[in-house]
XYZ file of C-alpha atoms in Angstrom:
648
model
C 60.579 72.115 166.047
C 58.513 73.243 162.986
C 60.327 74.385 160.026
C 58.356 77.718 160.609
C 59.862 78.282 163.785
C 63.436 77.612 162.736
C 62.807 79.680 159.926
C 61.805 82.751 162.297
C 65.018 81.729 164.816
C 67.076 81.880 161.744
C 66.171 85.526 160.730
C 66.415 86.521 163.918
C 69.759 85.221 163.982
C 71.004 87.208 161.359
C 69.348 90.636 162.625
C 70.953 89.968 166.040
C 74.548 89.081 164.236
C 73.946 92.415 161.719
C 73.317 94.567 164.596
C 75.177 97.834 163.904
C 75.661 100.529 166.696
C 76.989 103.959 167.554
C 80.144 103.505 169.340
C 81.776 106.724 169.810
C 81.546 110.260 168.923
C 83.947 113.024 169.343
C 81.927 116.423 168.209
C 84.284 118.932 169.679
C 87.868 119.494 169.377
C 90.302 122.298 169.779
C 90.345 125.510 167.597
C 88.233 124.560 164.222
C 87.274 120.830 165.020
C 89.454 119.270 162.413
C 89.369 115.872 164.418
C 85.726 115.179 164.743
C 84.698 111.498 163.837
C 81.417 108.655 164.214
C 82.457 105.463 164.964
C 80.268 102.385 163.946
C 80.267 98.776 165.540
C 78.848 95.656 164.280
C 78.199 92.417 166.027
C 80.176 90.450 163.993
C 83.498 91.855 162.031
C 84.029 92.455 158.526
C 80.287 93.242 158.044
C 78.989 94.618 154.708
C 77.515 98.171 155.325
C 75.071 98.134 152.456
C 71.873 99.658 153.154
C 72.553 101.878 156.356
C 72.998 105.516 156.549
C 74.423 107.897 159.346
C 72.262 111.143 159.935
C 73.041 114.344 161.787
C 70.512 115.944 163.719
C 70.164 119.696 164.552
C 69.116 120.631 168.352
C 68.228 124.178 167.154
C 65.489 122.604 164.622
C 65.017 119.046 165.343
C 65.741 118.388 161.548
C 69.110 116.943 160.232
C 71.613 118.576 158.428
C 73.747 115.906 157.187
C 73.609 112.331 155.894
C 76.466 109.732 155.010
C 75.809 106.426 152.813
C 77.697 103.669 154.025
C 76.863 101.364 150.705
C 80.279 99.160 149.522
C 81.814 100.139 153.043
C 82.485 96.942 155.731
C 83.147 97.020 159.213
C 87.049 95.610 160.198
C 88.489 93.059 162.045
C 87.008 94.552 165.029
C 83.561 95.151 164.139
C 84.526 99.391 163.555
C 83.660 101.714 161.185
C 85.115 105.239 161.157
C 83.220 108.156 159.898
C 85.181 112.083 160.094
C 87.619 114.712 158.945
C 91.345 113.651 157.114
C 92.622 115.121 160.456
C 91.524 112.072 162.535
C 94.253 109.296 163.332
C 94.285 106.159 162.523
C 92.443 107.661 159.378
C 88.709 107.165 158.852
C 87.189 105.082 156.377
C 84.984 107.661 155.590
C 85.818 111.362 154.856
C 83.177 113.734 155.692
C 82.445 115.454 152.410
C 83.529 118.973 154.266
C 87.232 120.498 155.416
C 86.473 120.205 158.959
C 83.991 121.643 161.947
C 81.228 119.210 160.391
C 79.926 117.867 163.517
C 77.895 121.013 165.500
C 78.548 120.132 169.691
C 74.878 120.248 171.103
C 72.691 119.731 171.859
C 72.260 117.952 168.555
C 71.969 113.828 167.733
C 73.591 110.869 165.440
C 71.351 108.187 163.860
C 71.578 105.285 162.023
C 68.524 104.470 159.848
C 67.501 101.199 157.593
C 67.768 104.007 153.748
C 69.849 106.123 151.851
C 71.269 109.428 152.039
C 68.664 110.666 149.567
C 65.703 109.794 152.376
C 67.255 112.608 154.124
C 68.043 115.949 152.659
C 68.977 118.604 154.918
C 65.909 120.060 157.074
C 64.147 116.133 157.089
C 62.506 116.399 160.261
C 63.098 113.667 163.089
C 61.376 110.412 163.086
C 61.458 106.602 164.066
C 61.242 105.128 160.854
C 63.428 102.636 159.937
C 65.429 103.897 162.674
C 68.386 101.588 164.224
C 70.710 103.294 166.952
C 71.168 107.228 167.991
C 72.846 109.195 170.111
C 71.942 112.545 171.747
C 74.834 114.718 173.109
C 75.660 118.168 174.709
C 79.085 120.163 175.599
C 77.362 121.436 178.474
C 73.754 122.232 176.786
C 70.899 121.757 178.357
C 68.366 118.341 177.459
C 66.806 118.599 174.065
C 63.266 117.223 174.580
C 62.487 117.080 170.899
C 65.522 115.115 170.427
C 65.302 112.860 172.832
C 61.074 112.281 172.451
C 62.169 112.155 168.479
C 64.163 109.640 168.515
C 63.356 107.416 171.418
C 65.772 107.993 174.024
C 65.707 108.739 177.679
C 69.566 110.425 178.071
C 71.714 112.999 176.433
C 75.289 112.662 177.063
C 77.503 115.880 178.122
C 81.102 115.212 176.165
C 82.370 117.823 178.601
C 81.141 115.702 181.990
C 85.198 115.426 182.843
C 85.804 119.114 182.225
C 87.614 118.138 178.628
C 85.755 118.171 175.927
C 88.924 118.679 173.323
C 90.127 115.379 174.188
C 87.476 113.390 174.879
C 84.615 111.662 173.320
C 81.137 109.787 173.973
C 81.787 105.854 174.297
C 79.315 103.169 174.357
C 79.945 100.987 177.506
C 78.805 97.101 178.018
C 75.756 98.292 179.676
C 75.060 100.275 175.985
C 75.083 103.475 178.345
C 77.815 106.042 176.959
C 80.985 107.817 179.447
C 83.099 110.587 178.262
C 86.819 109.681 177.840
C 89.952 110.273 175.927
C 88.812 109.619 172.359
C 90.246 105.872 171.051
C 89.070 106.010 166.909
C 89.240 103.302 165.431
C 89.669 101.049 168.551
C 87.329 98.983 170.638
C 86.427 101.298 174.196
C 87.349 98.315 176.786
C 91.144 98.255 174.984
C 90.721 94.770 173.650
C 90.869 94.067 169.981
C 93.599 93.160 167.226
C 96.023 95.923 166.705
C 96.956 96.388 163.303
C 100.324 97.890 162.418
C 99.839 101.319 160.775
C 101.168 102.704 157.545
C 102.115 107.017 157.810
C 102.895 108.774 154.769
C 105.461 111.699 154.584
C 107.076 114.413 152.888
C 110.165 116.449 152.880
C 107.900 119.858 153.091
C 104.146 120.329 152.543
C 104.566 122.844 150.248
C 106.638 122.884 146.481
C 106.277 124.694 143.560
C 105.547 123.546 139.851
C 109.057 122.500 138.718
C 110.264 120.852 142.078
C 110.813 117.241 142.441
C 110.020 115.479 145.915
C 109.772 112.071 147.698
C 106.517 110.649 149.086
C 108.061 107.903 152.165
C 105.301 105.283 153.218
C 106.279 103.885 156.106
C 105.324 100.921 158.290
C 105.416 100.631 162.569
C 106.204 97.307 162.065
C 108.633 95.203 159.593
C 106.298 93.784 157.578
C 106.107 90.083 157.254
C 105.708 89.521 153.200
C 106.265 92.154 150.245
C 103.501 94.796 150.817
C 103.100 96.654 147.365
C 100.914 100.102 148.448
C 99.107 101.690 145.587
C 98.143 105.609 145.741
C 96.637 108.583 144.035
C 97.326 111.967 143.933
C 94.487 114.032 142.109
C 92.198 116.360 143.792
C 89.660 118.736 142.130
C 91.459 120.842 139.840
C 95.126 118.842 140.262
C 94.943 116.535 137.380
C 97.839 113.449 135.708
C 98.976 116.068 133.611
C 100.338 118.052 136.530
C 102.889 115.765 137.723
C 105.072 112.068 136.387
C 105.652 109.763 138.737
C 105.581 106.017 139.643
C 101.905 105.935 142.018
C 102.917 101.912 143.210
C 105.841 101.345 145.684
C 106.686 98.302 147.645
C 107.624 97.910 151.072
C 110.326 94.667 150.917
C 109.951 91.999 153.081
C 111.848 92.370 156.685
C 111.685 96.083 155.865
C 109.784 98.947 157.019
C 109.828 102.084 154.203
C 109.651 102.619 150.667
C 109.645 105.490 148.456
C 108.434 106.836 145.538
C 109.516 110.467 143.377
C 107.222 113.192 142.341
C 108.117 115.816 139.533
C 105.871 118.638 139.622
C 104.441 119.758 135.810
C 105.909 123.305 134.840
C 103.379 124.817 132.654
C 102.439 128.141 131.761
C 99.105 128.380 132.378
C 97.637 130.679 135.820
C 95.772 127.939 137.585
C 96.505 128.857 141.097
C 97.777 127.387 144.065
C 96.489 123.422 143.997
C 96.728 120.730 146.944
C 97.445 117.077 145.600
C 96.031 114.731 148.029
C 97.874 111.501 148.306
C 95.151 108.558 149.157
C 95.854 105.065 149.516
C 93.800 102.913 147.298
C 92.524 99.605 148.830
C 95.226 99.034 151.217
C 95.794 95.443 152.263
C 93.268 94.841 155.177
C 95.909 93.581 157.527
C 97.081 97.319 157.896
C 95.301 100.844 158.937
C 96.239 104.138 157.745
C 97.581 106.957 160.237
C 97.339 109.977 157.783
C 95.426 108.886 154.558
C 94.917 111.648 152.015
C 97.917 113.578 152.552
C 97.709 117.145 151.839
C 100.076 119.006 149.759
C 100.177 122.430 148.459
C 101.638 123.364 144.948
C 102.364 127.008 144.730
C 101.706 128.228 140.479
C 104.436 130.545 139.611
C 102.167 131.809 136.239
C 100.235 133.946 138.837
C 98.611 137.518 138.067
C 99.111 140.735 139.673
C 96.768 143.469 140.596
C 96.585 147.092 139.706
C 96.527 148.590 143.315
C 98.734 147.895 146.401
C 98.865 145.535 149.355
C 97.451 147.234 152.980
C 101.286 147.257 153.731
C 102.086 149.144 150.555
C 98.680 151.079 149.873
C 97.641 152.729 146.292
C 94.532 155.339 146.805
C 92.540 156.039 143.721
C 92.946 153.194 141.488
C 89.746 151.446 142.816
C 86.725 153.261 142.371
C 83.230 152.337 144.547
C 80.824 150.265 142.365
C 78.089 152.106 144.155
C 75.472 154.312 142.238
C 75.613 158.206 142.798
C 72.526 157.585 144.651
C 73.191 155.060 147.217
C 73.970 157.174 149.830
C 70.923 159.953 149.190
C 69.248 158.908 152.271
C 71.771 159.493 154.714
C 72.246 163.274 153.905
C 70.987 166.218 155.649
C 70.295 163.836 158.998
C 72.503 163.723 162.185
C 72.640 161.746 165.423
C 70.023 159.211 166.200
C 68.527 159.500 162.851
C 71.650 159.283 160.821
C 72.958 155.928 162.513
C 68.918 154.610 162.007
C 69.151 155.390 158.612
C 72.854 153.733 158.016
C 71.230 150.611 159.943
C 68.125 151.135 157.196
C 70.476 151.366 154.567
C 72.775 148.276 155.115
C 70.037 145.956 156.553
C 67.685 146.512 154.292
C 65.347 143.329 153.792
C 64.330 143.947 150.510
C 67.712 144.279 149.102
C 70.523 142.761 151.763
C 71.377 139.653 151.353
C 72.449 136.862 154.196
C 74.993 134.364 152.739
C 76.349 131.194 154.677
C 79.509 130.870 156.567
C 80.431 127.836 153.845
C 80.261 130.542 151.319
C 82.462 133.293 153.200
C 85.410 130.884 151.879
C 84.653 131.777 148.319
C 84.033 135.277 149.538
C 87.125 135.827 151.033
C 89.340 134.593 148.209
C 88.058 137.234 145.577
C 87.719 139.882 148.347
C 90.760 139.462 150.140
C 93.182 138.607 147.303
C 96.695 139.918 147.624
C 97.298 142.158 145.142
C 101.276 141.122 144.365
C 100.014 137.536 143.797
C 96.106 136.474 142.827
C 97.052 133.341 143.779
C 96.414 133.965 147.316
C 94.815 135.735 149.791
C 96.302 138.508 152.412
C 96.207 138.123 155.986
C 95.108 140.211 158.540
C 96.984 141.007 161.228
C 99.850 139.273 160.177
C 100.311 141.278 156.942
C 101.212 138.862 154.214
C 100.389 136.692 151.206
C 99.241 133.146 151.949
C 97.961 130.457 149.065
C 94.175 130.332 148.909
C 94.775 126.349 149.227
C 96.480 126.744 152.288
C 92.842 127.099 154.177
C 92.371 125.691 157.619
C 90.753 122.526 157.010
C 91.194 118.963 158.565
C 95.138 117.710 160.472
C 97.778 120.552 161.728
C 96.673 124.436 161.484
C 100.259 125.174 161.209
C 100.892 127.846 157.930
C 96.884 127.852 157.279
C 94.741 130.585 157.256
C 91.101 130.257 158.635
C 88.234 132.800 158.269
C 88.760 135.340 161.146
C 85.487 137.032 162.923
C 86.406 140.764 163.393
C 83.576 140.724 165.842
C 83.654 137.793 168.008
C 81.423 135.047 167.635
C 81.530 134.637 171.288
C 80.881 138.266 171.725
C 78.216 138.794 169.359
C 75.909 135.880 169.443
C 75.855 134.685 166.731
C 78.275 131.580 166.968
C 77.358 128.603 163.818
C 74.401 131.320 162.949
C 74.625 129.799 159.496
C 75.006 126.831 157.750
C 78.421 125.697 156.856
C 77.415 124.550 153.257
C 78.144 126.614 150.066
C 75.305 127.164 148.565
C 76.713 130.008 145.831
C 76.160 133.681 145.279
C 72.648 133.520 143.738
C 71.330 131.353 146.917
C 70.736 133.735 150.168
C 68.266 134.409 152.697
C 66.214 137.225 153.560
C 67.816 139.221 156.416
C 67.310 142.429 158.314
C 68.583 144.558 161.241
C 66.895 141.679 164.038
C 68.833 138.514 162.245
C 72.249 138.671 164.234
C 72.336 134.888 163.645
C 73.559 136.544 159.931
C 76.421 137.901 161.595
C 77.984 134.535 161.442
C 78.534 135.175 158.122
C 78.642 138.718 157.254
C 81.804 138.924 154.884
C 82.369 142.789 155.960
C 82.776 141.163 159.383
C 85.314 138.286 158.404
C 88.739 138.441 157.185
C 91.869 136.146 156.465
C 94.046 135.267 158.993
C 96.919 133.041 160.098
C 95.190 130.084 162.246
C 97.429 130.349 165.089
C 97.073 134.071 165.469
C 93.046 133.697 164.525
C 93.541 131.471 167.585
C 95.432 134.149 170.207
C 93.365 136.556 169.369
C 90.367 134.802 170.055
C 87.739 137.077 171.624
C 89.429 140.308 172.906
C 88.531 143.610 172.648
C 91.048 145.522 170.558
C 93.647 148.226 171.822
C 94.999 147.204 175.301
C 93.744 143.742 175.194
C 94.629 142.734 171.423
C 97.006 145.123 169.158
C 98.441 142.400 166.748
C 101.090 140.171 166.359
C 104.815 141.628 167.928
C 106.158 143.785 164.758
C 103.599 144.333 162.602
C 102.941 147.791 161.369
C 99.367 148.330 161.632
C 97.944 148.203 158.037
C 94.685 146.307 159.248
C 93.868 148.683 162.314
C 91.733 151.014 160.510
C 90.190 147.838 158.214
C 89.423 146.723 161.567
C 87.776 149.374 162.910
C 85.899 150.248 160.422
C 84.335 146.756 160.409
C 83.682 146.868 164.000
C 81.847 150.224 163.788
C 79.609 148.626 160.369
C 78.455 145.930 162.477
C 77.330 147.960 165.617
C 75.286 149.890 162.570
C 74.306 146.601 161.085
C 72.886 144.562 163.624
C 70.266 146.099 166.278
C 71.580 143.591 168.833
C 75.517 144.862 168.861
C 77.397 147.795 169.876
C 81.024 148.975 170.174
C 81.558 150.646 173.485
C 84.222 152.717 175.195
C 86.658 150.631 177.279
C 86.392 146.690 177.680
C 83.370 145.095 179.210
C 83.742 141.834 180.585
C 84.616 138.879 177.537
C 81.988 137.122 178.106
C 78.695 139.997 177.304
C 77.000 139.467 174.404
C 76.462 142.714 172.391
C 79.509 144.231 173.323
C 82.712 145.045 171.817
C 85.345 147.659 172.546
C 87.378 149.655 172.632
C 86.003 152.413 170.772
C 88.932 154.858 171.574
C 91.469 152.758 170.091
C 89.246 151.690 167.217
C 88.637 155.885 166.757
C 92.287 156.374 166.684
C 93.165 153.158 164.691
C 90.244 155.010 161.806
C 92.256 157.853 161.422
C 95.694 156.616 161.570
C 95.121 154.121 158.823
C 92.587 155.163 156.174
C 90.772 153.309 153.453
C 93.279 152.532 150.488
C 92.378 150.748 147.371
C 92.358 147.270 149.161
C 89.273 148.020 151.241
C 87.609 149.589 148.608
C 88.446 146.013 146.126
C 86.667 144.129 149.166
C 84.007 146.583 149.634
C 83.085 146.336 145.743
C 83.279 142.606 146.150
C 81.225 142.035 149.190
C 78.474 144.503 147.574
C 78.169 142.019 144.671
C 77.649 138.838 147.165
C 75.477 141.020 149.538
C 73.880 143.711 148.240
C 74.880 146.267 151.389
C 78.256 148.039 151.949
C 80.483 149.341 154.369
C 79.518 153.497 154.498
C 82.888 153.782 156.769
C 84.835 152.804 154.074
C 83.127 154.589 151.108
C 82.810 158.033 153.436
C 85.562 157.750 156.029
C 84.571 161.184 157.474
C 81.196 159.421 158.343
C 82.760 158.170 161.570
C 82.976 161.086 162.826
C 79.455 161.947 162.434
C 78.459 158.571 164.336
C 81.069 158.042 166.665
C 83.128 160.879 167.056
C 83.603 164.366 167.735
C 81.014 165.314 165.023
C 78.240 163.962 166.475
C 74.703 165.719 166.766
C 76.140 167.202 163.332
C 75.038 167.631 160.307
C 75.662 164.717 157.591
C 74.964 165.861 154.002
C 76.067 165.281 150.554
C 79.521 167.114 150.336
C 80.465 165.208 153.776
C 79.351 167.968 155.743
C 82.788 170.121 154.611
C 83.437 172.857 155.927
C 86.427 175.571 155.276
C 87.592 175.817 158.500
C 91.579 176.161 157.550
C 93.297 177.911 154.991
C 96.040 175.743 154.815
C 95.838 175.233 151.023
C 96.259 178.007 148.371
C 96.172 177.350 144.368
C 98.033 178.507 141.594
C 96.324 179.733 139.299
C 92.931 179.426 141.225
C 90.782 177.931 139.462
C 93.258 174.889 139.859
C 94.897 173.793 136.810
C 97.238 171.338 137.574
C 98.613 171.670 141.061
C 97.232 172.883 144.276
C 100.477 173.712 146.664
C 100.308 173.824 150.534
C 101.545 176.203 152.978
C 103.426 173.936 154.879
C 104.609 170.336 154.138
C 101.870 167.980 154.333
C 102.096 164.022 155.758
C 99.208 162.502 155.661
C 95.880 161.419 153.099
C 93.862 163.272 150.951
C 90.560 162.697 149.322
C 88.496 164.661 146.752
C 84.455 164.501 146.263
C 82.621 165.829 143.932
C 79.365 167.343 144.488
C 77.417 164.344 145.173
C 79.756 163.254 147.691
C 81.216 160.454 145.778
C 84.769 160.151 146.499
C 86.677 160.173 143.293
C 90.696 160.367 144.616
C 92.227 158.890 147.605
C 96.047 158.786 148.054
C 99.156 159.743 150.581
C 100.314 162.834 150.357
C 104.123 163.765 151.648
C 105.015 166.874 149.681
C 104.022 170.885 149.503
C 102.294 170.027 146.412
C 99.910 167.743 145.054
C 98.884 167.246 141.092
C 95.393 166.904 140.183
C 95.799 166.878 136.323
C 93.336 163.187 136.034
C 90.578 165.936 137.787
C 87.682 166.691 135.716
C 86.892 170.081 135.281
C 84.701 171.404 138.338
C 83.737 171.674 141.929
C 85.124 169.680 144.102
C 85.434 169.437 147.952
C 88.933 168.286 149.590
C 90.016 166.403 152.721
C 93.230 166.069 154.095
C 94.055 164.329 157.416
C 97.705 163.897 159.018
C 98.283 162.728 162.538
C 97.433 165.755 164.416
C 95.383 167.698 162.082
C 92.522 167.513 159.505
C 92.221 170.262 156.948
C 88.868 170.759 154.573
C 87.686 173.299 151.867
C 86.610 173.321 148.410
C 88.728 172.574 144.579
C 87.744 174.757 141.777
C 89.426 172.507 138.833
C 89.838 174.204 135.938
């Protein structure tokens, strides 16, 4: 044999023995996908990774939208890698760089390629080149020819074959054909394979405040067999070594199974915020895997600031004013029916001004518009009616005390479900978007709101009223919030409505039940909170919610005022004499008839709103008035009152 041809055997060789594969990928999971992982296989174990990269593929495109380096990583003792979310168990090597909900569920495709992460920025289209393995994969979608023709395969594999696409995954078989079946990460498929024992970290609680002092337990399945000394760090983005003391090396004794180390929290006096430390294991000994590496913990700041205005559950009116010009509005007034609703759709869908963010962006979003007002350090929820850390959002591992990003109008129902991208791209980055885009909707931040995960999760795609009224107790602060967000986005989008009653779950375009929502309008009107978010969501997207700025607009689109007149004073009319001042002009007070329970607002000419607050009294002061005309609204429970304010 020529030293040629052992030459060519030899190379071969190696390629054969460097062979890396897909093995397994789990793309959906329950709720928000926070267990979604790639595994890898080489031929041989405890192969260097250098010079591969993992890409994700888009169905909807045929171009990726992700790309993972896998220089300095190594396959283990069985041959596996492990790419996915902090959530997955035993943990991955790799973390994806995002929270969770990373991998989309099909029809879309993996790939290994021969490069770097830098050969593929997002939108690459698909090719061959240099590539090594793929998969293509569905949840019940139909076959992707330009995935499949793309990158050289013949089948695309339905994770939800068995009915159970939460708990299982896509797993190469001997034949290199793939089966759906209860996801194994970070195992071999068949079952075979060395076990290693697995190291869990724990905590009293997962959340403490600056001051506290706490234990972090590492513990082992197994006694271990020789001193294991674990080394660990805590820092994460803006949690830094001067936020804590504490020993980060502990050793588990021979024969023994735990050890522990203690944590005392920095007590400073500067408003940082809520901040998760993440507890990672650094280069732990080979012979043992990780269950839950990069352990979250929250860290509630007790320097936090406080708002001018109220909570939805205690409301302030008038504090906030609308950051819209006087002339914002101009071209709704003097229209009514058909053309008034056209020209609020022209108006907040306008593609020369509207912007369309991303849903990775709606985070940031929601934080500023949705702050509580009693603490800035976190965020209030819907539905549930109370303050929750902005740290605390859902990301990878247990939903439990997280909030998540809550579509007022279904997903689901609307049709608009992973519409945009899940990057953050920042305020100043956007796409062009009009009435037609309802893919936009996915991200539409007067269309999302706060909310606890596990109710997010029961009130998945129901209409509201009968089917969905809230958690048991709560007292209905968000009703009218949601309602009026409902009724934007039947305005908004050409392709969505809100209807009386409730149409079947699953129609597109369809949400109800306008009766409820009508009632839920009035009962709870726009306080300063909605107007904060309003102001807010104006700055990101350029449009605004006209339900929240003019309340009285509703009726003029959806209720008893329709065919009406809309103009400039809100279409006012004196049609009660309920009010009568002293002195008139007003100089200070205006005093009622009767007792009055329930809101009133005050315009001025142009129809800006310039007071909003409860009213529970036979008087009310209007001293802060300029002097003027003014038009007045006042709306209790079974009654709405109108007229015009001479202020003196």
């Amino acid at each position: 044999m020529n030293k040629l041809l052992l030459l060519t055997l030899f190379l071969f060789s190696t390629l054969v023995n460097a062979q890396i594969v897909i093995n397994e990928v789990d793309a959906d999971n329950p709720s928000t996908d926070t267990k979604e992982f790639i595994e890898l296989k080489t031929t041989n174990p405890n192969t260097p990774l250098d010079g591969y990269v993992v890409v994700l593929f888009n169905g909807s495109d045929d171009s990726s939208y992700d790309a993972f380096d896998l220089d300095g990583y190594t396959s283990d003792v069985n041959g596996l890698f492990v790419l996915g979310t902090s959530g997955v168990s035993p943990s991955p090597d790799l973390i994806f760089s995002k929270a969770d909900n990373v991998i989309q569920n099909g029809a879309d495709a993996v790939a290994i390629y021969r490069g770097d992460a830098t050969d593929f920025p997002n939108d690459t289209p698909i090719t061959q080149t240099d590539l090594i393995d793929a998969i293509v994969y569905d949840t019940n979608d139909g076959d992707d020819p330009g995935l499949l023709n793309g990158l050289g395969v013949s089948v695309q594999y339905n994770e939800n074959e068995n009915s159970d696409k939460d708990h299982h995954s896509n797993q190469r078989k001997a034949d290199n054909t793939f089966e759906a079946k209860i996801a194994t990460p970070g195992a071999l498929n068949n079952g075979t394979g060395v076990q290693k024992p697995t190291i869990a970290i724990s905590t009293t609680k997962n959340v403490y405040a600056e001051g506290e002092q706490f234990d972090i337990t590492f513990t082992c399945s197994e006694d271990v067999k020789s001193d294991l000394t674990i080394n660990y760090t805590l820092t994460k983005d803006n949690f830094t070594t001067s936020d804590y003391t504490g020993d980060l090396s502990v050793t588990i004794g021979n024969g023994t199974t735990t050890a522990t180390s203690t944590i005392a929290l920095t007590d400073d006096t500067e408003d940082e915020g809520d901040e998760t430390l993440v507890v990672t294991l650094d280069n732990l000994n080979a012979d043992y895997q990780a269950t839950n590496n990069f352990y979250a913990i929250t860290i509630k700041d007790n320097d936090y600031a406080v708002s001018n205005y109220g909570t939805p559950l205690n409301p302030t009116y008038g504090k906030v004013s609308t950051t819209a010009s006087d002339d914002y509005y101009s071209s709704l007034y003097g229209l009514s029916g058909q053309d008034l609703k056209n020209a609020i759709t022209t108006l907040i869908s306008d593609a020369s001004v509207v912007r369309a963010q991303t849903y990775g962006d709606v985070w940031d979003m929601l934080k500023e518009a949705d702050v509580n007002p009693s603490n800035n350090s976190e965020i209030w929820l819907l539905y549930s009616e109370q303050g929750r850390g902005k740290s605390e959002q859902q990301g990878s591992g247990s939903s439990v005390g997280k909030w998540n990003r809550e579509h007022v109008y279904p997903q689901s129902r609307g049709g608009f479900k992973d519409g945009t991208s899940r990057s953050a791209d920042g305020k100043e980055v956007y796409m062009n978007t009009d009435a037609n885009h309802t893919e936009h909707g996915h991200a539409d931040a007067h269309s999302l709101r706060p909310a606890d995960s596990g109710e997010n999760t029961r009130r998945s795609n129901n209409d509201f009223g009968e089917e969905y009224s809230g958690p048991a107790g709560n007292a209905g602060s968000w009703k009218g919030d949601v309602a009026r967000s409902v009724m934007y986005m039947a305005l908004r989008y050409n392709a969505l409505d809100v209807v009386t009653g409730n149409p079947d779950n699953g129609t597109v375009g369809q949400l109800g039940d306008l009766t409820h929502l009508l009632a839920w309008h009035k009962a709870d009107r726009p306080d300063d909170y909605e107007m904060h978010r309003n102001n807010v969501i104006y700055d990101w997207q350029k449009n605004r919610n006209p339900f929240i700025d003019f309340p009285d607009l509703v009726d003029y689109v959806f209720g008893d005022k329709q065919g009406s007149v809309f103009n400039k004073s809100t279409a006012i009319d004196e049609k009660s004499n309920v009010l009568y001042f002293v002195p008139n002009p007003v100089v200070n007070k205006i005093r009622f008839k009767k007792t009055i329970s329930g809101y009133i607002e005050i315009y001025d000419l142009n129809g800006k709103k310039v007071l909003s607050d409860k009213v529970n009294a036979r008087e009310y002061d209007l001293s802060t008035l300029k002097s003027g005309l003014y038009f007045y609204q006042i709306q209790t429970k079974t009654e709405s009152f109108k007229g015009k304010i001479i202020k003196k």
